[in-house]
GROMACS .gro file of C-alpha atoms in nm:
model
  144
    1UNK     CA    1   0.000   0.000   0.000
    2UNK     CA    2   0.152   0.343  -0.067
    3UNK     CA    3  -0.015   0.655   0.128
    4UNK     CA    4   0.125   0.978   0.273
    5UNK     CA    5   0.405   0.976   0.497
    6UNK     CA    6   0.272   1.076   0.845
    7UNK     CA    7   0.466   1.208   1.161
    8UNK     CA    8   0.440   0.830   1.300
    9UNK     CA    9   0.644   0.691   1.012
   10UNK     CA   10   0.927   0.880   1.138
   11UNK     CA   11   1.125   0.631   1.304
   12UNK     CA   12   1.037   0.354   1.028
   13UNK     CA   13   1.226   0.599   0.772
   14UNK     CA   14   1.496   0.696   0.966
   15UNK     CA   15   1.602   0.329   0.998
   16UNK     CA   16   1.485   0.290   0.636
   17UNK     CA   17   1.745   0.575   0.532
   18UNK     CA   18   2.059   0.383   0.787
   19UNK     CA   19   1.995   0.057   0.561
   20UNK     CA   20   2.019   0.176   0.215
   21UNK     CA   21   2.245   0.490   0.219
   22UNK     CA   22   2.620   0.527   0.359
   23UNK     CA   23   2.544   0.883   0.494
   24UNK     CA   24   2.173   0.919   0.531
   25UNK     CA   25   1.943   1.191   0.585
   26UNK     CA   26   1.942   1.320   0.922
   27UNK     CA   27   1.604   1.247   1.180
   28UNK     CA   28   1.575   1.646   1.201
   29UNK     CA   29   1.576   1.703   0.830
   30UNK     CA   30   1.271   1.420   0.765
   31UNK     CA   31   1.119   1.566   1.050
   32UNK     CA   32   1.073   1.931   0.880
   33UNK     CA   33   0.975   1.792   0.550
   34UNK     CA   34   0.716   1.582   0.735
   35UNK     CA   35   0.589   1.917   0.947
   36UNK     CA   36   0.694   2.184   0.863
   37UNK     CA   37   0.788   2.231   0.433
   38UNK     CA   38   0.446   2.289   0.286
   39UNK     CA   39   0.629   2.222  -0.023
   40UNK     CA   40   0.697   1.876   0.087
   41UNK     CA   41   0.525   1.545  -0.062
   42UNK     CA   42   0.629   1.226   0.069
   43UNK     CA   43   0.546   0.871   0.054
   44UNK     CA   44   0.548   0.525   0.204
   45UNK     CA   45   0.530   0.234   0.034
   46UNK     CA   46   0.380  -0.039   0.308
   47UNK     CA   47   0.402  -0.431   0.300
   48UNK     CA   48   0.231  -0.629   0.575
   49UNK     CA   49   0.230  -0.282   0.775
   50UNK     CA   50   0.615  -0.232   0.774
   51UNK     CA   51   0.735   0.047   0.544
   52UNK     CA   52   0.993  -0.080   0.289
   53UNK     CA   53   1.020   0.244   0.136
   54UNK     CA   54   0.938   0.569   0.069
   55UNK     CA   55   1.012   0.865  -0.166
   56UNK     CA   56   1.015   1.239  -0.104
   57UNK     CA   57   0.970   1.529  -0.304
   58UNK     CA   58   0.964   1.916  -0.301
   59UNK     CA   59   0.710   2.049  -0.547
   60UNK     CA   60   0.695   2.415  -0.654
   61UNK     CA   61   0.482   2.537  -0.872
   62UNK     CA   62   0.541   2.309  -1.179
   63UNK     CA   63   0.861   2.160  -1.065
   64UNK     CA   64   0.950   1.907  -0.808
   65UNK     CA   65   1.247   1.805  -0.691
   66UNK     CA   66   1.310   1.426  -0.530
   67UNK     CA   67   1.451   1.448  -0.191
   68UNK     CA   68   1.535   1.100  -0.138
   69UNK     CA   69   1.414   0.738  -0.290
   70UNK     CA   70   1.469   0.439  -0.100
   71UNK     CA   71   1.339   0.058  -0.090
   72UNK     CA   72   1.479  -0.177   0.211
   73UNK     CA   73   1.808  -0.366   0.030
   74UNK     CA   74   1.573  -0.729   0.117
   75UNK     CA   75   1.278  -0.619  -0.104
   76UNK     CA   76   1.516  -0.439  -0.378
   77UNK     CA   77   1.449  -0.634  -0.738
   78UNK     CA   78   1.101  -0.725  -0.668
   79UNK     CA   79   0.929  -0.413  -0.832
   80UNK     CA   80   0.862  -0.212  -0.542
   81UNK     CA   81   1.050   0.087  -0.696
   82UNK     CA   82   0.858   0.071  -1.008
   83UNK     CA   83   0.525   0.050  -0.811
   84UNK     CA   84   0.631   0.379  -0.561
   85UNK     CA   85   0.790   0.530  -0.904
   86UNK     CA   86   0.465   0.465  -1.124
   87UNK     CA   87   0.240   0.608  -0.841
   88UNK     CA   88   0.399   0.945  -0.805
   89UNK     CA   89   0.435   1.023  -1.217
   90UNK     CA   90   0.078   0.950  -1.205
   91UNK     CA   91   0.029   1.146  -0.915
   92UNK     CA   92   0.236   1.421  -1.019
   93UNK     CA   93  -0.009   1.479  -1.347
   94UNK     CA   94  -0.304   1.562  -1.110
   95UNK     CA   95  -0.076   1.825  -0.954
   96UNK     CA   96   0.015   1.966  -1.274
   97UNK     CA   97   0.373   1.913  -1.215
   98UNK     CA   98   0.567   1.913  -1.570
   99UNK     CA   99   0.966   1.885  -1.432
  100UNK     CA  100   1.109   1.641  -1.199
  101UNK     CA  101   1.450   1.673  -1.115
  102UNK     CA  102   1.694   1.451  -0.897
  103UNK     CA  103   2.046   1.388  -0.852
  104UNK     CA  104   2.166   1.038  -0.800
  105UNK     CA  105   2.555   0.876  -0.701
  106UNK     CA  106   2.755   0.874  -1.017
  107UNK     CA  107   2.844   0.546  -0.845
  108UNK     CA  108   2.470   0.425  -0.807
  109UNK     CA  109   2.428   0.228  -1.112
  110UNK     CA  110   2.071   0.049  -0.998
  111UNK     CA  111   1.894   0.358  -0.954
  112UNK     CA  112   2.048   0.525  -1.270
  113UNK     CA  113   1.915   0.253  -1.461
  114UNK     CA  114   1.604   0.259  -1.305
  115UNK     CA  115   1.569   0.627  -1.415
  116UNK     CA  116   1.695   0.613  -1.727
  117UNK     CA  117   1.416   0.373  -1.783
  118UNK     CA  118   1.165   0.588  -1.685
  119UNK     CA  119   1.266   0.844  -1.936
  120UNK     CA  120   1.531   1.103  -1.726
  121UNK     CA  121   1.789   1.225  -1.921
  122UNK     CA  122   2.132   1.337  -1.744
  123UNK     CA  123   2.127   1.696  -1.738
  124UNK     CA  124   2.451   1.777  -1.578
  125UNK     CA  125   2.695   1.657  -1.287
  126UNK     CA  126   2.783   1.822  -0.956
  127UNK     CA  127   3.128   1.781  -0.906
  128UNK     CA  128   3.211   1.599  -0.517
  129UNK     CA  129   2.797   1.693  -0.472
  130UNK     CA  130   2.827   1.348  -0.195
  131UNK     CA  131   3.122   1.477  -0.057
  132UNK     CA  132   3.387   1.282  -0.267
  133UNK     CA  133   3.194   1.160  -0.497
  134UNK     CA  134   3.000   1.357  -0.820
  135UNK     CA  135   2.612   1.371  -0.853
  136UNK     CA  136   2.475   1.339  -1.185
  137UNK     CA  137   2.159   1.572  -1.216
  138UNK     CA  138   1.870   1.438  -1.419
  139UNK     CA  139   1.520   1.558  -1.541
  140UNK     CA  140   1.246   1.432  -1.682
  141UNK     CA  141   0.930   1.624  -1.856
  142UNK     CA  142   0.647   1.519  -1.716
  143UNK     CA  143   0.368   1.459  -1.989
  144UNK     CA  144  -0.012   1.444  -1.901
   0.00000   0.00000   0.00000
């Protein structure tokens, strides 16, 4: 089941964000998107009542921006990132968004594939964006 993110998933995303990324975003940071950024738009994606992922977003005006994407490394492969991915494009034509943008590990070759087959096109790369480690920017035109 994939809904809205809610202040009680807080916890379940944190630990979510510890698994799947070497320097993950921060319990304060998840916290404002979740209460405080009206620009905010975030997702869980629920199996038997434990979140194995979730995606975030910032949307403004006709652009949104993806915060963070993650799916627990056991349920990785089974189509649960295509399900979470597929809902929000969707989603994202009732809101009238036409731009998504993201930036991904130059080193993250799964989820660059998985975009790619979605239809984002590299745009440009942030030089040691992760620290030591480039960022390559993509965007895709959202088409109703």
């Amino acid at each position: 089941m994939i809904r809205n993110a809610e202040l009680h998933d807080l916890f379940q995303i944190i630990e979510l964000e510890k698994k799947v990324f070497k320097e993950p975003l921060t319990k304060e940071f998840i916290y404002q998107e979740l209460t405080l950024n009206p620009f905010s738009y975030y997702l869980v994606l629920e199996v038997k009542k434990e979140i194995i992922g979730y995606i975030g977003f910032r949307v403004v005006d006709e652009v949104a921006e993806m915060m963070n994407f993650a799916i627990d490394p056991e349920h990785q492969g089974q189509g649960y990132g295509k399900e979470i991915l597929n809902f929000v494009l969707n989603a994202f034509k009732d809101k009238n968004v036409k731009t998504i943008t993201l930036e991904v590990r130059k080193s993250n070759k799964k989820a660059i594939h998985l975009y790619e087959s979605y239809g984002f096109i590299q745009s440009h790369v942030r030089k040691q964006y992760y620290g030591n480690e480039d960022g390559i920017v993509y965007i895709k035109e959202v088409t109703p």
